[in-house]
Amino acid sequence: MSGPSPSNGNGPRRPDPGADDEFARAYADGYGEGLREAFREVLGHAARGHTVQELRMLIESRLARLREDVDLKRRSLTGPPRQPSWSALLRPPSPVPLAPPAARPAPGERLFPVLVPGESYLFREERPARASAFVAANAAAFPRVVVASFRPPDLAAVGPERLTVLRVGPGGGGPSSPTELSGRLRAAMEGPGGALVYLDVFEMMATEHGVDPMLRFVAWATQSAQSTGSTVVLSVDPKGVDDRTMSLLKRSFAGLV
């Protein structure tokens, strides 16, 4: 008895081996890209000096949101892109020209932009060093300085009567959500003379609570700074956020460093 003959259009259609290979390649490529993204994120957190306990908390929070992230990715691939309803709150950037970070400043040349109350500054750096130095150099211009950080920088020269430190993270006792953080900042920023606000917790809080809530928080903080004469200084590791997030962050800041 001879074997089954290929379909002539009237019988059952045989599976196309080429389609299976294409599916396998697409699946493997997506799997590989997912692994690369996960390792890049872990390396980004490690580069900022987090402890093993903090890394474990960040990774567990990310795993808890994995199903939501996968569903969001699926919707972005199968539907047209949508503009977030709060995009109008993000004001266009007015970058402050600076010398390249790797270049040594010439005599009389400023390493940082001149701080203007009401404007806010985004520092793109692996470790929050230049941002904290910028805050220390300009703290005297404000009646209040507020720091929200895993490891707050040394700002002892500011004086305890003017300095408020919010320790964000495991056991820190600080704000645990973007909403709570905005509540803690509001009184200081709306006080006479405004406040100088330093933040280096964007990546951690975005991992725990979502990127979009943190982008909304940053938009609120920078607009509040504009209306109260305050200044927000945010340090973000470029390797710790994706291109879309960085692009949206830039729109909220007058100074890009």
Short mmCIF file of C-alpha atoms in Angstrom, two decimals:
data_model
loop_
_atom_site.label_atom_id
_atom_site.label_comp_id
_atom_site.label_asym_id
_atom_site.label_seq_id
_atom_site.Cartn_x
_atom_site.Cartn_y
_atom_site.Cartn_z
CA MET A 1 0.00 0.00 0.00
CA SER A 2 1.41 3.33 -0.96
CA GLY A 3 1.76 6.14 1.51
CA PRO A 4 -0.57 9.16 1.64
CA SER A 5 -0.17 11.47 -1.29
CA PRO A 6 0.25 15.22 -0.95
CA SER A 7 -2.96 17.20 -0.86
CA ASN A 8 -4.30 18.28 -4.28
CA GLY A 9 -6.49 20.93 -2.72
CA ASN A 10 -9.39 18.59 -1.89
CA GLY A 11 -7.83 16.67 0.98
CA PRO A 12 -6.40 17.78 4.34
CA ARG A 13 -3.62 20.39 4.17
CA ARG A 14 -0.24 19.31 5.47
CA PRO A 15 1.53 21.59 7.98
CA ASP A 16 4.05 23.92 6.36
CA PRO A 17 7.52 23.16 7.83
CA GLY A 18 8.62 26.67 6.87
CA ALA A 19 5.89 28.23 9.04
CA ASP A 20 7.01 26.12 12.00
CA ASP A 21 10.61 27.25 11.53
CA GLU A 22 9.54 30.89 11.32
CA PHE A 23 7.47 30.56 14.49
CA ALA A 24 10.37 28.90 16.31
CA ARG A 25 12.78 31.63 15.24
CA ALA A 26 10.38 34.41 16.32
CA TYR A 27 9.79 32.71 19.66
CA ALA A 28 13.53 32.21 20.26
CA ASP A 29 14.29 35.81 19.30
CA GLY A 30 11.62 37.11 21.69
CA TYR A 31 12.87 34.82 24.46
CA GLY A 32 16.43 36.04 23.93
CA GLU A 33 15.38 39.70 23.96
CA GLY A 34 13.45 39.13 27.19
CA LEU A 35 16.52 37.60 28.83
CA ARG A 36 18.71 40.49 27.65
CA GLU A 37 16.24 43.05 29.01
CA ALA A 38 16.06 41.28 32.38
CA PHE A 39 19.84 41.06 32.75
CA ARG A 40 20.27 44.70 31.67
CA GLU A 41 17.78 45.76 34.33
CA VAL A 42 19.52 43.76 37.07
CA LEU A 43 22.93 45.12 36.00
CA GLY A 44 21.52 48.65 36.07
CA HIS A 45 20.29 48.22 39.65
CA ALA A 46 23.59 46.61 40.70
CA ALA A 47 25.57 49.48 39.15
CA ARG A 48 23.79 51.91 41.45
CA GLY A 49 25.17 50.10 44.49
CA HIS A 50 22.07 48.36 45.83
CA THR A 51 22.58 45.78 48.56
CA VAL A 52 21.66 42.12 48.08
CA GLN A 53 18.49 42.67 50.11
CA GLU A 54 17.48 45.64 47.95
CA LEU A 55 18.20 43.72 44.75
CA ARG A 56 16.07 40.82 45.97
CA MET A 57 13.20 43.20 46.76
CA LEU A 58 13.48 44.87 43.33
CA ILE A 59 13.54 41.52 41.51
CA GLU A 60 10.60 40.13 43.50
CA SER A 61 8.58 43.27 42.75
CA ARG A 62 9.40 42.93 39.07
CA LEU A 63 8.36 39.27 39.04
CA ALA A 64 5.07 40.15 40.73
CA ARG A 65 4.28 42.53 37.85
CA LEU A 66 5.47 40.20 35.08
CA ARG A 67 2.03 39.08 33.90
CA GLU A 68 0.86 42.71 33.68
CA ASP A 69 3.98 43.70 31.71
CA VAL A 70 3.58 40.79 29.28
CA ASP A 71 -0.08 41.71 28.70
CA LEU A 72 0.89 45.36 28.11
CA LYS A 73 3.55 44.26 25.62
CA ARG A 74 1.03 42.05 23.80
CA ARG A 75 -1.46 44.93 23.53
CA SER A 76 1.24 47.26 22.23
CA LEU A 77 2.10 44.77 19.47
CA THR A 78 -1.48 44.04 18.41
CA GLY A 79 -3.01 47.51 18.64
CA PRO A 80 -2.15 51.04 17.51
CA PRO A 81 -0.04 53.12 19.91
CA ARG A 82 -2.03 55.39 22.19
CA GLN A 83 -0.91 58.67 23.67
CA PRO A 84 -1.26 58.76 27.49
CA SER A 85 -4.01 61.08 28.66
CA TRP A 86 -1.56 62.99 30.86
CA SER A 87 0.93 63.77 28.08
CA ALA A 88 -0.28 67.38 27.97
CA LEU A 89 1.10 67.85 31.47
CA LEU A 90 4.66 67.29 30.24
CA ARG A 91 6.15 70.59 29.14
CA PRO A 92 8.63 70.72 26.24
CA PRO A 93 12.31 70.66 27.13
CA SER A 94 14.62 73.66 27.17
CA PRO A 95 18.01 71.96 27.47
CA VAL A 96 20.77 73.84 29.24
CA PRO A 97 23.97 73.64 27.13
CA LEU A 98 26.81 71.94 28.94
CA ALA A 99 30.31 70.75 28.19
CA PRO A 100 30.54 67.00 27.42
CA PRO A 101 30.69 65.10 30.76
CA ALA A 102 33.99 63.47 29.84
CA ALA A 103 35.66 66.80 29.04
CA ARG A 104 37.57 68.69 31.73
CA PRO A 105 36.08 72.17 32.16
CA ALA A 106 38.24 75.05 30.98
CA PRO A 107 39.23 77.78 33.49
CA GLY A 108 36.11 79.75 34.38
CA GLU A 109 33.78 77.22 32.71
CA ARG A 110 30.92 75.85 34.80
CA LEU A 111 30.67 72.11 35.32
CA PHE A 112 26.93 72.40 36.08
CA PRO A 113 24.16 74.61 34.74
CA VAL A 114 23.24 77.76 36.66
CA LEU A 115 20.31 76.83 38.88
CA VAL A 116 17.18 78.89 38.24
CA PRO A 117 14.41 78.53 40.87
CA GLY A 118 11.28 77.15 39.23
CA GLU A 119 13.25 75.03 36.76
CA SER A 120 14.17 71.37 37.27
CA TYR A 121 17.17 69.28 36.24
CA LEU A 122 17.59 65.69 35.04
CA PHE A 123 21.00 64.11 35.64
CA ARG A 124 21.66 61.03 33.49
CA GLU A 125 24.41 59.18 35.33
CA GLU A 126 25.31 55.65 36.43
CA ARG A 127 25.68 56.71 40.05
CA PRO A 128 23.92 59.67 41.65
CA ALA A 129 27.12 61.69 42.18
CA ARG A 130 26.87 64.83 40.04
CA ALA A 131 23.23 65.39 41.00
CA SER A 132 24.02 65.32 44.73
CA ALA A 133 27.01 67.63 44.18
CA PHE A 134 24.73 70.03 42.28
CA VAL A 135 22.27 70.01 45.19
CA ALA A 136 25.03 70.61 47.74
CA ALA A 137 26.36 73.54 45.71
CA ASN A 138 22.93 75.20 45.49
CA ALA A 139 21.32 74.28 48.82
CA ALA A 140 21.97 77.74 50.31
CA ALA A 141 19.54 79.30 47.79
CA PHE A 142 16.53 77.57 49.35
CA PRO A 143 14.96 77.65 52.83
CA ARG A 144 14.24 73.91 52.64
CA VAL A 145 16.00 70.90 51.08
CA VAL A 146 14.18 67.57 50.70
CA VAL A 147 16.00 64.33 49.83
CA ALA A 148 14.26 61.09 48.75
CA SER A 149 16.87 58.36 48.34
CA PHE A 150 18.00 54.81 49.16
CA ARG A 151 21.32 56.17 50.41
CA PRO A 152 20.93 59.89 51.05
CA PRO A 153 23.98 61.97 50.08
CA ASP A 154 25.95 63.78 52.74
CA LEU A 155 24.27 67.16 53.04
CA ALA A 156 25.16 67.81 56.68
CA ALA A 157 26.28 71.33 55.78
CA VAL A 158 22.65 72.20 55.03
CA GLY A 159 21.73 71.92 58.70
CA PRO A 160 19.03 69.73 60.28
CA GLU A 161 16.57 72.62 60.58
CA ARG A 162 16.46 72.98 56.77
CA LEU A 163 17.02 69.38 55.66
CA THR A 164 14.34 66.65 55.38
CA VAL A 165 15.53 63.15 54.46
CA LEU A 166 13.03 60.56 53.19
CA ARG A 167 14.67 57.13 53.15
CA VAL A 168 12.91 55.08 50.48
CA GLY A 169 13.37 51.31 50.49
CA PRO A 170 13.22 48.29 52.78
CA GLY A 171 13.04 49.38 56.40
CA GLY A 172 13.63 53.01 55.49
CA GLY A 173 10.38 54.30 56.92
CA GLY A 174 9.99 56.72 54.02
CA PRO A 175 7.18 57.05 51.46
CA SER A 176 6.19 53.74 49.87
CA SER A 177 4.32 54.99 46.77
CA PRO A 178 4.40 57.88 44.29
CA THR A 179 1.22 59.28 45.85
CA GLU A 180 2.70 59.24 49.34
CA LEU A 181 5.93 60.78 48.08
CA SER A 182 4.08 63.65 46.40
CA GLY A 183 2.20 64.27 49.64
CA ARG A 184 5.47 64.49 51.57
CA LEU A 185 6.93 66.94 49.04
CA ARG A 186 3.90 69.21 48.64
CA ALA A 187 4.15 71.07 51.96
CA ALA A 188 7.86 71.77 51.56
CA MET A 189 7.51 72.99 47.97
CA GLU A 190 4.50 75.19 48.70
CA GLY A 191 6.15 76.87 51.69
CA PRO A 192 7.57 80.42 51.38
CA GLY A 193 10.67 80.39 49.17
CA GLY A 194 9.97 76.89 47.82
CA ALA A 195 12.28 73.90 48.28
CA LEU A 196 15.20 72.16 46.60
CA VAL A 197 14.16 68.52 46.03
CA TYR A 198 16.65 65.73 45.30
CA LEU A 199 15.43 62.33 44.01
CA ASP A 200 17.34 59.19 42.96
CA VAL A 201 14.61 56.57 43.40
CA PHE A 202 12.85 56.69 40.03
CA GLU A 203 13.97 53.24 38.83
CA MET A 204 13.19 51.46 42.10
CA MET A 205 9.72 53.00 42.49
CA ALA A 206 8.96 52.46 38.78
CA THR A 207 9.82 48.77 39.19
CA GLU A 208 7.55 48.45 42.20
CA HIS A 209 4.65 50.69 41.18
CA GLY A 210 4.92 51.00 37.39
CA VAL A 211 6.64 53.41 35.03
CA ASP A 212 3.57 55.46 34.13
CA PRO A 213 2.65 56.35 37.75
CA MET A 214 6.23 57.51 38.29
CA LEU A 215 6.18 59.57 35.08
CA ARG A 216 2.98 61.22 36.30
CA PHE A 217 4.65 61.89 39.65
CA VAL A 218 7.68 63.49 37.96
CA ALA A 219 5.39 65.63 35.76
CA TRP A 220 3.52 66.80 38.88
CA ALA A 221 6.75 67.51 40.80
CA THR A 222 8.38 69.57 38.04
CA GLN A 223 5.19 71.56 37.41
CA SER A 224 4.81 72.18 41.14
CA ALA A 225 8.40 73.40 41.19
CA GLN A 226 7.58 75.82 38.38
CA SER A 227 4.57 77.27 40.20
CA THR A 228 6.21 77.50 43.65
CA GLY A 229 9.73 78.63 42.76
CA SER A 230 11.14 75.27 43.83
CA THR A 231 13.62 73.05 41.98
CA VAL A 232 13.55 69.28 41.45
CA VAL A 233 16.83 67.45 40.77
CA LEU A 234 16.40 63.86 39.53
CA SER A 235 19.26 61.38 39.04
CA VAL A 236 18.48 58.48 36.67
CA ASP A 237 20.74 55.76 35.34
CA PRO A 238 20.21 55.69 31.54
CA LYS A 239 20.82 51.91 31.57
CA GLY A 240 18.02 51.45 34.10
CA VAL A 241 15.17 52.81 31.92
CA ASP A 242 14.11 52.19 28.33
CA ASP A 243 14.25 54.76 25.54
CA ARG A 244 10.54 55.62 25.76
CA THR A 245 10.76 56.32 29.48
CA MET A 246 13.87 58.46 29.10
CA SER A 247 12.28 60.41 26.25
CA LEU A 248 9.20 61.18 28.36
CA LEU A 249 11.34 62.09 31.37
CA LYS A 250 13.31 64.62 29.33
CA ARG A 251 10.13 66.52 28.50
CA SER A 252 9.61 67.41 32.16
CA PHE A 253 12.99 69.04 32.70
CA ALA A 254 14.46 72.39 31.69
CA GLY A 255 18.01 71.17 32.39
CA LEU A 256 19.44 67.95 30.94
CA VAL A 257 22.83 67.04 32.37
#
